[in-house]
Short mmCIF file of C-alpha atoms in Angstrom, two decimals:
data_model
loop_
_atom_site.label_atom_id
_atom_site.label_comp_id
_atom_site.label_asym_id
_atom_site.label_seq_id
_atom_site.Cartn_x
_atom_site.Cartn_y
_atom_site.Cartn_z
CA UNK A 1 -31.10 -1.25 -77.21
CA UNK A 2 -33.10 0.03 -80.18
CA UNK A 3 -31.95 -2.76 -82.42
CA UNK A 4 -33.01 -5.51 -79.91
CA UNK A 5 -36.08 -4.26 -78.02
CA UNK A 6 -37.21 -7.92 -77.40
CA UNK A 7 -34.33 -8.77 -75.01
CA UNK A 8 -34.36 -8.36 -71.30
CA UNK A 9 -30.61 -7.78 -70.99
CA UNK A 10 -27.51 -6.92 -73.10
CA UNK A 11 -24.26 -8.28 -71.70
CA UNK A 12 -20.95 -6.79 -72.71
CA UNK A 13 -17.44 -8.17 -72.61
CA UNK A 14 -14.43 -7.72 -70.37
CA UNK A 15 -10.84 -6.62 -70.85
CA UNK A 16 -8.00 -6.11 -68.33
CA UNK A 17 -5.86 -3.01 -67.72
CA UNK A 18 -3.01 -5.30 -66.90
CA UNK A 19 -2.73 -7.45 -70.02
CA UNK A 20 0.95 -8.28 -69.28
CA UNK A 21 0.29 -9.49 -65.75
CA UNK A 22 -0.25 -13.29 -65.55
CA UNK A 23 -2.77 -13.09 -62.64
CA UNK A 24 -4.85 -10.51 -64.54
CA UNK A 25 -4.57 -12.63 -67.65
CA UNK A 26 -5.87 -15.71 -65.80
CA UNK A 27 -8.69 -13.80 -64.28
CA UNK A 28 -9.80 -12.47 -67.68
CA UNK A 29 -9.35 -15.86 -69.33
CA UNK A 30 -11.59 -17.74 -66.85
CA UNK A 31 -14.26 -14.92 -66.88
CA UNK A 32 -14.48 -14.69 -70.66
CA UNK A 33 -14.36 -18.47 -71.14
CA UNK A 34 -17.25 -18.87 -68.64
CA UNK A 35 -19.30 -16.39 -70.57
CA UNK A 36 -18.30 -17.67 -74.08
CA UNK A 37 -19.48 -21.25 -73.26
CA UNK A 38 -22.97 -19.76 -72.65
CA UNK A 39 -23.24 -18.06 -76.02
CA UNK A 40 -24.77 -19.20 -79.28
CA UNK A 41 -23.69 -16.49 -81.61
CA UNK A 42 -24.83 -13.30 -79.87
CA UNK A 43 -27.62 -15.07 -77.90
CA UNK A 44 -26.97 -15.88 -74.31
CA UNK A 45 -28.45 -19.38 -73.78
CA UNK A 46 -27.60 -19.48 -70.03
CA UNK A 47 -28.45 -16.28 -68.31
CA UNK A 48 -26.55 -17.37 -65.30
CA UNK A 49 -23.57 -15.56 -66.84
CA UNK A 50 -25.20 -12.13 -66.82
CA UNK A 51 -22.44 -10.15 -65.15
CA UNK A 52 -22.89 -6.78 -63.41
CA UNK A 53 -19.49 -5.72 -64.54
CA UNK A 54 -20.94 -4.82 -67.89
CA UNK A 55 -24.71 -5.17 -68.55
CA UNK A 56 -27.80 -3.27 -69.50
CA UNK A 57 -31.08 -4.58 -68.04
CA UNK A 58 -34.55 -3.81 -69.42
CA UNK A 59 -36.10 -2.16 -66.43
CA UNK A 60 -39.71 -2.55 -67.71
CA UNK A 61 -39.26 -6.37 -67.99
CA UNK A 62 -37.83 -6.59 -64.47
CA UNK A 63 -40.68 -4.49 -63.08
CA UNK A 64 -43.38 -6.40 -65.02
CA UNK A 65 -42.06 -9.74 -63.71
CA UNK A 66 -41.30 -8.34 -60.20
CA UNK A 67 -37.61 -9.36 -60.54
CA UNK A 68 -34.93 -7.87 -58.40
CA UNK A 69 -31.65 -8.63 -56.72
CA UNK A 70 -31.79 -10.89 -53.73
CA UNK A 71 -30.42 -8.43 -51.19
CA UNK A 72 -29.69 -11.23 -48.77
CA UNK A 73 -26.97 -12.51 -51.12
CA UNK A 74 -25.08 -9.21 -51.27
CA UNK A 75 -23.58 -9.40 -47.83
CA UNK A 76 -22.45 -13.01 -48.02
CA UNK A 77 -18.73 -13.20 -48.86
CA UNK A 78 -18.92 -9.60 -50.05
CA UNK A 79 -21.46 -10.41 -52.71
CA UNK A 80 -22.61 -13.94 -53.59
CA UNK A 81 -23.36 -14.09 -57.25
CA UNK A 82 -26.47 -11.95 -56.88
CA UNK A 83 -26.05 -11.10 -60.60
CA UNK A 84 -26.04 -14.80 -61.59
CA UNK A 85 -29.14 -15.32 -59.42
CA UNK A 86 -30.93 -12.44 -61.11
CA UNK A 87 -29.96 -13.81 -64.56
CA UNK A 88 -31.47 -17.23 -63.74
CA UNK A 89 -34.63 -15.50 -62.49
CA UNK A 90 -34.83 -13.55 -65.77
CA UNK A 91 -34.45 -16.77 -67.72
CA UNK A 92 -37.05 -18.55 -65.61
CA UNK A 93 -39.46 -15.68 -66.32
CA UNK A 94 -38.98 -16.12 -70.02
CA UNK A 95 -36.44 -13.35 -70.58
CA UNK A 96 -33.77 -13.39 -73.22
CA UNK A 97 -30.32 -11.79 -73.42
CA UNK A 98 -27.66 -11.09 -76.04
CA UNK A 99 -23.99 -10.35 -75.88
CA UNK A 100 -22.30 -7.37 -77.56
CA UNK A 101 -18.56 -8.00 -77.39
CA UNK A 102 -17.89 -4.51 -78.70
CA UNK A 103 -19.28 -3.16 -75.38
CA UNK A 104 -16.11 -3.64 -73.34
CA UNK A 105 -15.37 -2.74 -69.76
CA UNK A 106 -11.67 -2.69 -68.67
CA UNK A 107 -11.01 -4.02 -65.14
CA UNK A 108 -8.25 -3.66 -62.67
CA UNK A 109 -7.85 -7.41 -62.09
CA UNK A 110 -5.66 -9.06 -59.49
CA UNK A 111 -1.90 -8.54 -60.01
CA UNK A 112 -0.44 -10.80 -57.40
CA UNK A 113 -0.85 -14.38 -56.19
CA UNK A 114 -2.59 -13.62 -52.91
CA UNK A 115 -5.14 -11.22 -54.40
CA UNK A 116 -5.77 -13.65 -57.29
CA UNK A 117 -6.38 -16.67 -54.90
CA UNK A 118 -8.62 -14.60 -52.60
CA UNK A 119 -10.70 -13.53 -55.54
CA UNK A 120 -10.94 -17.09 -56.79
CA UNK A 121 -11.93 -18.54 -53.38
CA UNK A 122 -14.53 -15.85 -52.92
CA UNK A 123 -15.90 -16.47 -56.41
CA UNK A 124 -15.98 -20.25 -55.84
CA UNK A 125 -17.87 -19.75 -52.49
CA UNK A 126 -20.33 -17.37 -54.03
CA UNK A 127 -21.05 -19.73 -56.92
CA UNK A 128 -21.44 -22.73 -54.58
CA UNK A 129 -23.94 -20.78 -52.49
CA UNK A 130 -26.17 -20.67 -55.63
CA UNK A 131 -26.50 -24.47 -55.38
CA UNK A 132 -28.81 -24.10 -52.38
CA UNK A 133 -31.39 -22.36 -54.63
CA UNK A 134 -30.68 -23.60 -58.21
CA UNK A 135 -29.73 -26.89 -59.83
CA UNK A 136 -26.37 -25.90 -61.18
CA UNK A 137 -25.55 -29.24 -62.60
CA UNK A 138 -28.68 -29.12 -64.78
CA UNK A 139 -27.62 -25.70 -66.04
CA UNK A 140 -24.49 -27.32 -67.53
CA UNK A 141 -26.83 -28.55 -70.34
CA UNK A 142 -27.14 -24.92 -71.59
CA UNK A 143 -23.38 -24.49 -71.94
CA UNK A 144 -21.18 -25.57 -74.83
CA UNK A 145 -18.54 -28.17 -74.06
CA UNK A 146 -15.65 -26.63 -72.23
CA UNK A 147 -12.19 -26.79 -73.81
CA UNK A 148 -9.33 -28.50 -72.05
CA UNK A 149 -7.18 -26.15 -69.94
CA UNK A 150 -4.36 -26.41 -72.51
CA UNK A 151 -6.67 -25.49 -75.39
CA UNK A 152 -8.19 -22.60 -73.39
CA UNK A 153 -4.75 -21.25 -72.43
CA UNK A 154 -3.59 -21.56 -76.02
CA UNK A 155 -6.58 -19.84 -77.49
CA UNK A 156 -6.37 -17.02 -74.98
CA UNK A 157 -2.63 -16.71 -75.45
CA UNK A 158 -3.04 -16.54 -79.20
CA UNK A 159 -5.56 -13.73 -78.80
CA UNK A 160 -3.17 -11.75 -76.61
CA UNK A 161 -0.08 -12.77 -78.67
CA UNK A 162 1.69 -14.17 -75.60
CA UNK A 163 5.26 -15.59 -75.79
CA UNK A 164 5.94 -19.24 -75.04
CA UNK A 165 7.13 -18.27 -71.59
CA UNK A 166 4.08 -16.05 -70.89
CA UNK A 167 1.90 -18.92 -72.16
CA UNK A 168 3.58 -21.40 -69.82
CA UNK A 169 3.20 -18.99 -66.85
CA UNK A 170 -0.48 -18.56 -67.60
CA UNK A 171 -0.96 -22.30 -67.69
CA UNK A 172 0.76 -22.76 -64.35
CA UNK A 173 -1.48 -20.12 -62.69
CA UNK A 174 -4.60 -21.49 -64.33
CA UNK A 175 -3.74 -25.06 -63.18
CA UNK A 176 -3.45 -23.72 -59.57
CA UNK A 177 -7.04 -22.57 -59.84
CA UNK A 178 -8.18 -25.95 -61.14
CA UNK A 179 -6.41 -27.72 -58.18
CA UNK A 180 -7.86 -25.18 -55.78
CA UNK A 181 -11.36 -25.86 -57.11
CA UNK A 182 -10.88 -29.49 -56.36
CA UNK A 183 -9.37 -29.08 -52.93
CA UNK A 184 -11.70 -26.35 -51.56
CA UNK A 185 -14.67 -28.64 -51.01
CA UNK A 186 -12.49 -30.97 -48.92
CA UNK A 187 -10.99 -28.12 -46.93
CA UNK A 188 -14.35 -26.58 -46.23
CA UNK A 189 -15.97 -29.89 -45.32
CA UNK A 190 -13.13 -30.62 -42.94
CA UNK A 191 -13.40 -27.14 -41.40
CA UNK A 192 -17.19 -27.43 -40.89
CA UNK A 193 -16.85 -30.88 -39.25
CA UNK A 194 -14.55 -29.40 -36.52
#
C-alpha cells in the first residue's frame, strides 16, 4: 500500500486447499486464467476482474468518487458479480489497480461434480447479469488473447506438476464447463419462453 499509493485497489491471487482434486483444480485454473488475461505486468488493465476473495480497496478513493457496492446485486443468485461491477465503476471513475501474486488466499473450492457445476452455473448467471448494465463484449478489448483450452490446461498442469492422467482429467472437466457455457443460453431461453 505504501509502495503504490496511487492505486485504487490491490488484487491478490488465489490458491486451492485441494490441489489434488480435479474440480478444485479446474475452479482455480479458470479463476486465475480470467485474472491473468487482464494483467499487463502487475497492472490490472480491466478492473472487471477485481475479486473480493483477495483484494484491498483504497477507501478514500471510493468515498471521494461516491463508489460502493450495488446492494441490489447481492441477493441475485446469492451474489451477482457485485465485485466485478464495483471494479468497472472504479475504472470508469479513473481508478487504477495492480496485482500482487504473492498475496495469496487459499480457498476451499468445489470437490465434486455437482458442487462444481452449481458454482459454474451461478457464476455464469451472475456474469451474464452484468450485461444489462455494462458492454461486456467491449471489455474484451482490455484482455489479452485467451489461450486454447488445451494450452490453458497444459500451462496450469505444468505449474501444478500434474501427471498425464491428472492432466487428462482436468481437460475433461474443463471441457464440460466450455460445453455448459454454450448450452446454458439455450436452456435458459427455452425455460423463459415456457
